[in-house]
């Protein structure tokens, strides 16, 4: 890259790096903590990672205390999930994660934040190790390290995605490993680093392995003449490299094989590539122009990685590289390749393993200008004078290119001031300071600028750099627990799964529904990126709206429906919330604000199919959403190996509400078809209905639309409409910015809302196309309009859409009598056939049975990892209800012992072991190093 001389990292430089990174941490995050806040934000840091650390600590201590009960199934993740494949995405192989064992449950948050600090320091040390190999030392080395660590990716990872800090630690080591191959033919570092990185995080392992491969290829083609001159056979060199690195990757097969099987079986795998457009929107490319001047990164629709924290240094580094392209050939080629990759969404999707176009890999790009700035700091006066005019020209081009984006997108004043002051400071120092004082003064300015801009981002709510909300330190521990009175009731109960009412989750946690991963109190659900493939398939195959939500929720299992009808035996909410209205629900505790309710519709973890009735899978899939919900609640089973049944799936508790015909200029309703013309965004369209099915008792209303077609008005008309809404109050600048917002906006996301008097409001939305694997064109969907206990007769349904234009869809309304469903459920539950899950471990469970021949259903997600171990039980494993584990049993079946092993884990372990043995053997007896 620059000039690799394999110098050693001096102890003095190591200590200075640790000290300065520590000073920046204390001066920023330390002040944040002293202000009463924590380093965690109300996003993934709290929704995913902190609960994961809490559960991981419990799991590891359990293994230490009972080492012979080891297994890879968790009963806490959703209704059950393989923790090995889920946590391999996060922390299983992360040595820093195991430090959480030294903190009590009450101090998990403290331990989590300490681990973040140690990872930031480790990243700084790693970068110092790398640049020392290129001859950098002293203040220059320290400047590069803190610029690398606290560029926005590092800051973003620290406050929201702590496992991403793994990438910052390993990237410099990988680069050194590649350089060592070309320097003296030594493969040891790269062969050790690759498996450790993959074991640490399979996601970042694969991504950074791709980066290392690109660096390797670029280096080879630039150094190929030198390699040939030294008498090295190019083909032999490639074969040797491919063989050794493949064996290194093979060592990590114990993680890679199970993860590959999970991803391969997931319907979500690769959907990002299918959904991603060929080009980004114009707004993206405007933002991209500001990267060299260190103001903003990729921006919407991608994650924003700002360079403002090392702003002026990055700008000068970019300019220095561009004026010295011939001198820094490898860096220049990598900079060109990075620029090309940023231009097209497909590269972003590939580097997110087919998920979505998020340029998380972009922090790799930041390494290049940082190296450029370090080279500028150590350049001779003659080199600087020679390139002075070119530098000035390049910087002028940077500013000219960035100006349109500055103007149109309203960069915050504090960011601009910070960058400008820092930039001027660097220029003045380089121009006026004595040679021996330049490095020291530049180093001081970088540190001061870094601390200042970080604190602006942390403490300024209006700053464009960071748009997050830090959690109060005192409430952090409380948010990991239940409300006090609720905890008392549940403290001695086993198999507790809860679901929170939406408003309660806002009140208690400070943000919306938290049923999306390992949330407090064993809340049902699972995280989108690591859900069981069977649950993803269930959500994609079946349109179901649960009692608290709309379908689809990120196109996974409808976790709320599954929670309410299958898994969550308790619900938490206020006395006026929806969870209190279920017929048969009992309030078990009340502390003045929150109440704990029993869920009458929850199933036991295992039950006999109603009347031993099994539907064909096709019959189940074709059922209406309300019918399907009742079928699940009533405990029927469906399987793809049986023929259709004539039995009524909804047992007569679901009724249709018909639409009244309308034919006006702007609205046409004919049977189930709704056509709206010349619609103005957010205005109300009233659809009259004919409701003759009042019924007695609690009613639930489900709304379903199909074949939605949307034709939005033109961009110009959107801008004109926006100006009209403002009643001419927009300033000239606001009008321009308004036009830019409309012109560059993405039309794919939308929201459609429904209001039903006597029931409630509900809405459904389509993600932006930039959601990648999470994007599905929402031509159909189902919503729950709420519950009524007053037998309200519906007269009309109000619809609003957030886009002006024309739209049309097929519309159907279903009313479910929950009171009747509850009564029938009691009759069904009174059968003498009983099933129960007992003796749960992380690798097995027993199904205790008492009944006749039939089908036993469980709420365990189906996986090929489950096997019946006592073959004489007469039980056969089957998949039921399009994604759940079932058993076909006889009247003589009394106990079924189910054993779970992660699919591919044994094969992966064997491959890892063989790869390790072969690699060590080859290094020792075949590829023996003979000189440099």
GROMACS .gro file of N, CA and C in nm, residues 21-72:
model
  156
   21UNK      N    1  -0.683   0.730   2.290
   21UNK     CA    2  -0.817   0.676   2.266
   21UNK      C    3  -0.897   0.679   2.396
   22UNK      N    4  -0.832   0.643   2.506
   22UNK     CA    5  -0.899   0.648   2.637
   22UNK      C    6  -0.941   0.790   2.674
   23UNK      N    7  -0.855   0.888   2.644
   23UNK     CA    8  -0.890   1.028   2.673
   23UNK      C    9  -1.012   1.071   2.593
   24UNK      N   10  -1.017   1.034   2.466
   24UNK     CA   11  -1.132   1.071   2.383
   24UNK      C   12  -1.259   1.004   2.436
   25UNK      N   13  -1.248   0.878   2.477
   25UNK     CA   14  -1.365   0.807   2.532
   25UNK      C   15  -1.415   0.877   2.658
   26UNK      N   16  -1.323   0.910   2.747
   26UNK     CA   17  -1.361   0.975   2.873
   26UNK      C   18  -1.419   1.114   2.848
   27UNK      N   19  -1.361   1.185   2.752
   27UNK     CA   20  -1.404   1.322   2.725
   27UNK      C   21  -1.536   1.329   2.649
   28UNK      N   22  -1.584   1.217   2.601
   28UNK     CA   23  -1.710   1.215   2.525
   28UNK      C   24  -1.813   1.127   2.595
   29UNK      N   25  -1.792   0.997   2.589
   29UNK     CA   26  -1.886   0.905   2.653
   29UNK      C   27  -1.885   0.921   2.805
   30UNK      N   28  -1.768   0.956   2.859
   30UNK     CA   29  -1.762   0.980   3.004
   30UNK      C   30  -1.850   1.096   3.044
   31UNK      N   31  -1.846   1.205   2.967
   31UNK     CA   32  -1.932   1.320   2.995
   31UNK      C   33  -2.080   1.283   2.979
   32UNK      N   34  -2.107   1.199   2.880
   32UNK     CA   35  -2.244   1.154   2.858
   32UNK      C   36  -2.296   1.079   2.981
   33UNK      N   37  -2.215   0.991   3.035
   33UNK     CA   38  -2.255   0.913   3.153
   33UNK      C   39  -2.269   1.004   3.276
   34UNK      N   40  -2.177   1.100   3.291
   34UNK     CA   41  -2.186   1.194   3.403
   34UNK      C   42  -2.312   1.280   3.395
   35UNK      N   43  -2.362   1.300   3.273
   35UNK     CA   44  -2.484   1.380   3.256
   35UNK      C   45  -2.610   1.302   3.289
   36UNK      N   46  -2.594   1.176   3.327
   36UNK     CA   47  -2.710   1.095   3.364
   36UNK      C   48  -2.760   1.004   3.254
   37UNK      N   49  -2.690   1.006   3.140
   37UNK     CA   50  -2.729   0.921   3.028
   37UNK      C   51  -2.640   0.797   3.025
   38UNK      N   52  -2.674   0.705   2.935
   38UNK     CA   53  -2.590   0.588   2.910
   38UNK      C   54  -2.539   0.595   2.767
   39UNK      N   55  -2.451   0.505   2.729
   39UNK     CA   56  -2.400   0.501   2.593
   39UNK      C   57  -2.497   0.431   2.498
   40UNK      N   58  -2.607   0.378   2.551
   40UNK     CA   59  -2.701   0.301   2.471
   40UNK      C   60  -2.812   0.389   2.417
   41UNK      N   61  -2.853   0.361   2.296
   41UNK     CA   62  -2.963   0.434   2.234
   41UNK      C   63  -3.086   0.344   2.228
   42UNK      N   64  -3.202   0.407   2.206
   42UNK     CA   65  -3.328   0.335   2.208
   42UNK      C   66  -3.356   0.266   2.075
   43UNK      N   67  -3.254   0.202   2.024
   43UNK     CA   68  -3.270   0.130   1.898
   43UNK      C   69  -3.213  -0.010   1.920
   44UNK      N   70  -3.132  -0.059   1.828
   44UNK     CA   71  -3.084  -0.196   1.838
   44UNK      C   72  -2.998  -0.221   1.960
   45UNK      N   73  -2.928  -0.118   2.008
   45UNK     CA   74  -2.844  -0.137   2.126
   45UNK      C   75  -2.925  -0.192   2.243
   46UNK      N   76  -3.046  -0.138   2.260
   46UNK     CA   77  -3.129  -0.187   2.370
   46UNK      C   78  -3.223  -0.298   2.325
   47UNK      N   79  -3.276  -0.290   2.204
   47UNK     CA   80  -3.371  -0.390   2.158
   47UNK      C   81  -3.305  -0.526   2.136
   48UNK      N   82  -3.179  -0.526   2.095
   48UNK     CA   83  -3.112  -0.652   2.064
   48UNK      C   84  -2.997  -0.682   2.159
   49UNK      N   85  -2.895  -0.597   2.155
   49UNK     CA   86  -2.766  -0.638   2.206
   49UNK      C   87  -2.760  -0.648   2.359
   50UNK      N   88  -2.815  -0.553   2.429
   50UNK     CA   89  -2.810  -0.562   2.575
   50UNK      C   90  -2.887  -0.684   2.625
   51UNK      N   91  -3.010  -0.710   2.578
   51UNK     CA   92  -3.078  -0.833   2.619
   51UNK      C   93  -3.003  -0.959   2.579
   52UNK      N   94  -2.935  -0.955   2.464
   52UNK     CA   95  -2.857  -1.071   2.421
   52UNK      C   96  -2.745  -1.098   2.521
   53UNK      N   97  -2.675  -0.993   2.562
   53UNK     CA   98  -2.567  -1.010   2.660
   53UNK      C   99  -2.622  -1.067   2.791
   54UNK      N  100  -2.740  -1.021   2.830
   54UNK     CA  101  -2.801  -1.072   2.953
   54UNK      C  102  -2.832  -1.221   2.941
   55UNK      N  103  -2.892  -1.261   2.830
   55UNK     CA  104  -2.926  -1.401   2.809
   55UNK      C  105  -2.801  -1.485   2.788
   56UNK      N  106  -2.704  -1.429   2.718
   56UNK     CA  107  -2.579  -1.501   2.692
   56UNK      C  108  -2.505  -1.529   2.823
   57UNK      N  109  -2.504  -1.432   2.912
   57UNK     CA  110  -2.440  -1.452   3.043
   57UNK      C  111  -2.504  -1.569   3.117
   58UNK      N  112  -2.638  -1.570   3.120
   58UNK     CA  113  -2.710  -1.678   3.187
   58UNK      C  114  -2.678  -1.813   3.124
   59UNK      N  115  -2.671  -1.816   2.992
   59UNK     CA  116  -2.646  -1.939   2.920
   59UNK      C  117  -2.506  -1.994   2.948
   60UNK      N  118  -2.406  -1.906   2.946
   60UNK     CA  119  -2.268  -1.951   2.968
   60UNK      C  120  -2.250  -2.000   3.111
   61UNK      N  121  -2.306  -1.927   3.209
   61UNK     CA  122  -2.294  -1.972   3.347
   61UNK      C  123  -2.365  -2.107   3.367
   62UNK      N  124  -2.476  -2.126   3.298
   62UNK     CA  125  -2.545  -2.254   3.305
   62UNK      C  126  -2.457  -2.366   3.252
   63UNK      N  127  -2.386  -2.337   3.142
   63UNK     CA  128  -2.297  -2.436   3.085
   63UNK      C  129  -2.180  -2.466   3.180
   64UNK      N  130  -2.125  -2.362   3.242
   64UNK     CA  131  -2.014  -2.381   3.336
   64UNK      C  132  -2.057  -2.469   3.453
   65UNK      N  133  -2.177  -2.445   3.502
   65UNK     CA  134  -2.228  -2.521   3.616
   65UNK      C  135  -2.273  -2.662   3.578
   66UNK      N  136  -2.321  -2.677   3.453
   66UNK     CA  137  -2.370  -2.808   3.407
   66UNK      C  138  -2.313  -2.837   3.268
   67UNK      N  139  -2.184  -2.864   3.258
   67UNK     CA  140  -2.120  -2.878   3.127
   67UNK      C  141  -2.174  -2.993   3.042
   68UNK      N  142  -2.234  -3.093   3.104
   68UNK     CA  143  -2.282  -3.208   3.027
   68UNK      C  144  -2.425  -3.188   2.977
   69UNK      N  145  -2.484  -3.072   3.003
   69UNK     CA  146  -2.617  -3.042   2.954
   69UNK      C  147  -2.613  -2.944   2.837
   70UNK      N  148  -2.498  -2.937   2.775
   70UNK     CA  149  -2.483  -2.840   2.667
   70UNK      C  150  -2.576  -2.874   2.551
   71UNK      N  151  -2.629  -2.772   2.488
   71UNK     CA  152  -2.717  -2.789   2.373
   71UNK      C  153  -2.731  -2.655   2.302
   72UNK      N  154  -2.795  -2.655   2.188
   72UNK     CA  155  -2.801  -2.533   2.107
   72UNK      C  156  -2.943  -2.483   2.085
   0.00000   0.00000   0.00000
